[in-house]
PDB file of C-alpha atoms in Angstrom:
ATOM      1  CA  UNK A 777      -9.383  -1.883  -9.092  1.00 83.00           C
ATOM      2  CA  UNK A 778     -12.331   0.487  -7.857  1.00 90.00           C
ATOM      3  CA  UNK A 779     -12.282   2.485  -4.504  1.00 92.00           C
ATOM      4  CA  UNK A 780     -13.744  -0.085  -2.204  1.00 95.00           C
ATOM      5  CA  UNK A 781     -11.312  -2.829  -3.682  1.00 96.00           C
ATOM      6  CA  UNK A 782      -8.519  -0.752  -3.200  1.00 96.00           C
ATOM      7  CA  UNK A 783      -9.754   0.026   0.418  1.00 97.00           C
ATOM      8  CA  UNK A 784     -10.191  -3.743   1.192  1.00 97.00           C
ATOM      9  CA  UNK A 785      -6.590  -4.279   0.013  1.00 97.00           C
ATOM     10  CA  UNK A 786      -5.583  -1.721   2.727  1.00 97.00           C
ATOM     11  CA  UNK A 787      -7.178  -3.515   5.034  1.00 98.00           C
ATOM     12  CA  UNK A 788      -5.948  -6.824   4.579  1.00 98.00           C
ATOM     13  CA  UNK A 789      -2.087  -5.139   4.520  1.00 98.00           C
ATOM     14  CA  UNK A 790      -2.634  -2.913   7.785  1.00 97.00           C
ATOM     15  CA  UNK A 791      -4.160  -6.466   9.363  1.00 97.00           C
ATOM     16  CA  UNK A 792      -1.018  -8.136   7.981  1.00 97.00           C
ATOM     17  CA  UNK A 793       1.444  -5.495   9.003  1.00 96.00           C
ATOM     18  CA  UNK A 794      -0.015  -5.627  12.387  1.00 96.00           C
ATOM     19  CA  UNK A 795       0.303  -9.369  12.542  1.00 93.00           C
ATOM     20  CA  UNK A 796       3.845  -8.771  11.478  1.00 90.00           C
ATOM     21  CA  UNK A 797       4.435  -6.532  14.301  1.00 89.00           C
ATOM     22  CA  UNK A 798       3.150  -8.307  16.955  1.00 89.00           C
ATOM     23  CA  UNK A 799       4.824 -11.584  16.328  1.00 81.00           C
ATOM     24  CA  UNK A 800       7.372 -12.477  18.718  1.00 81.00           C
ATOM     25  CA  UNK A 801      11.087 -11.946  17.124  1.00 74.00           C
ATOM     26  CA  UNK A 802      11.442 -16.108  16.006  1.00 75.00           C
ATOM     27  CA  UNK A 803      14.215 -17.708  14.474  1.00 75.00           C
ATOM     28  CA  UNK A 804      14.563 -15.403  11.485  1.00 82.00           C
ATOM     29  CA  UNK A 805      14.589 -11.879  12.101  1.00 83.00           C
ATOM     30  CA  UNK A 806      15.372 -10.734   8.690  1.00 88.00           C
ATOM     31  CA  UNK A 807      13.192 -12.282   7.216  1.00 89.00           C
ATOM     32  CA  UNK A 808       9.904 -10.934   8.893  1.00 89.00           C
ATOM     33  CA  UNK A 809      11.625  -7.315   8.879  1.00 91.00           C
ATOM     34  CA  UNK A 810      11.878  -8.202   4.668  1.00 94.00           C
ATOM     35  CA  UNK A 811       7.918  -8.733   4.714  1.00 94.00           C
ATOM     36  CA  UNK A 812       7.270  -5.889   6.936  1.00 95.00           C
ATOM     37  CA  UNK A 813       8.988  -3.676   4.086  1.00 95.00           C
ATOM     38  CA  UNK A 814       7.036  -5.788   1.195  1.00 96.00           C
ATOM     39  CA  UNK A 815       3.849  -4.993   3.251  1.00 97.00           C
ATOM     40  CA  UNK A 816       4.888  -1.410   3.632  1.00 95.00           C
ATOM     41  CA  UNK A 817       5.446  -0.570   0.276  1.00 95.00           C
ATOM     42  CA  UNK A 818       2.382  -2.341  -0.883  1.00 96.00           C
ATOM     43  CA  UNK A 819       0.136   0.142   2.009  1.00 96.00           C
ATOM     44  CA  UNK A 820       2.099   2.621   0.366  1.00 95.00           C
ATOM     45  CA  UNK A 821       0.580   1.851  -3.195  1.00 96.00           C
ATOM     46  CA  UNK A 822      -2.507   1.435  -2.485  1.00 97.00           C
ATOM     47  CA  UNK A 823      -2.853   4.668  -0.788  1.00 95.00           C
ATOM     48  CA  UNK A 824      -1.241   7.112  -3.736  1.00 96.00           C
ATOM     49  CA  UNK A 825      -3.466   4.655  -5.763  1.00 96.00           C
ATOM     50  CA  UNK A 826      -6.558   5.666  -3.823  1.00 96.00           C
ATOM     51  CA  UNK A 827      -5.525   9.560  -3.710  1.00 95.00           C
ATOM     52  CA  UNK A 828      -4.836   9.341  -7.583  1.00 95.00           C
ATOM     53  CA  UNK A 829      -8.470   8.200  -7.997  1.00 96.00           C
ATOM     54  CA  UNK A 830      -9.886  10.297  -5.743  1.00 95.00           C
ATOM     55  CA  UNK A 831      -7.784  13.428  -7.457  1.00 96.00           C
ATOM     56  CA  UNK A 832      -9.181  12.399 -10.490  1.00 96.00           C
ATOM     57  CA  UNK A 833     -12.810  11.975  -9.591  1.00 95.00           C
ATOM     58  CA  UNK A 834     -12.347  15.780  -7.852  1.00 96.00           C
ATOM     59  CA  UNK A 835     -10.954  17.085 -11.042  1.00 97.00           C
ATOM     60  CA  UNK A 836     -14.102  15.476 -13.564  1.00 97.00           C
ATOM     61  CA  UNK A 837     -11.398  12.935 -15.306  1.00 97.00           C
ATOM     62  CA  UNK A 838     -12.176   9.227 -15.268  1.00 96.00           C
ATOM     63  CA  UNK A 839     -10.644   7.610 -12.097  1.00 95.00           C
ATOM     64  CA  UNK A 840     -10.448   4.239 -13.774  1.00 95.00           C
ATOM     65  CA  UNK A 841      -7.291   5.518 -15.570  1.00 95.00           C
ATOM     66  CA  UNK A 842      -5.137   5.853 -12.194  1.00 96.00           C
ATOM     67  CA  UNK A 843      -2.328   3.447 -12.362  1.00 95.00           C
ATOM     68  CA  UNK A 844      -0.410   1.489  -9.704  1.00 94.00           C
ATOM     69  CA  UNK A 845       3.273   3.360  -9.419  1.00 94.00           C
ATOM     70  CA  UNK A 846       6.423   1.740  -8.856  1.00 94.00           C
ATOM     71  CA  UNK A 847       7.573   1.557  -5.690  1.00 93.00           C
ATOM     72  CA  UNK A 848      10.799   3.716  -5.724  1.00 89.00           C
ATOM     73  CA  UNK A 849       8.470   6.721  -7.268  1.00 90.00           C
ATOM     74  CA  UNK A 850       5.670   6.420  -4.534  1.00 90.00           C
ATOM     75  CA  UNK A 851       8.473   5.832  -1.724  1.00 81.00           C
ATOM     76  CA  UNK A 852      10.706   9.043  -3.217  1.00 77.00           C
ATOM     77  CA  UNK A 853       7.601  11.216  -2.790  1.00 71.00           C
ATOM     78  CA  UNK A 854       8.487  14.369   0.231  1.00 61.00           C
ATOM     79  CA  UNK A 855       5.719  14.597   2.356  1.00 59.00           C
TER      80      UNK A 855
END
């Protein structure tokens, strides 16, 4: 996935996790808060993702060779 892909992907999750958001509560709770997460996590991937390639790029190394981390690495990172 090249920048702009990656940045379209964004996108399409912050549109999503907005959407999420905004709809009223419904008749199962848990189960929107469970796709918020998913969503969440996903935003979260794409954007080390994104930095990765842009670190790379920065440094003179080939940005094609950033890789999608797992989700309990990018979510442990301290900001």
């Amino acid at each position: 996935m090249d920048a702009s892909e990656i940045q379209h992907r964004i996108s399409e999750l912050v549109e999503k996790e907005q959407s999420l958001r905004d709809a009223p509560a419904g008749e199962n709770p848990e189960e929107r808060l469970e796709q918020l997460r998913r969503v969440e996590e996903q935003l979260d991937q794409c954007w080390d993702l994104l930095r990765q390639r842009r670190a790379r790029l920065d440094a003179g190394e080939d940005p094609d060779e950033a890789t999608l981390r797992p989700v309990g690495e990018v979510e442990g990172y301290k900001q």
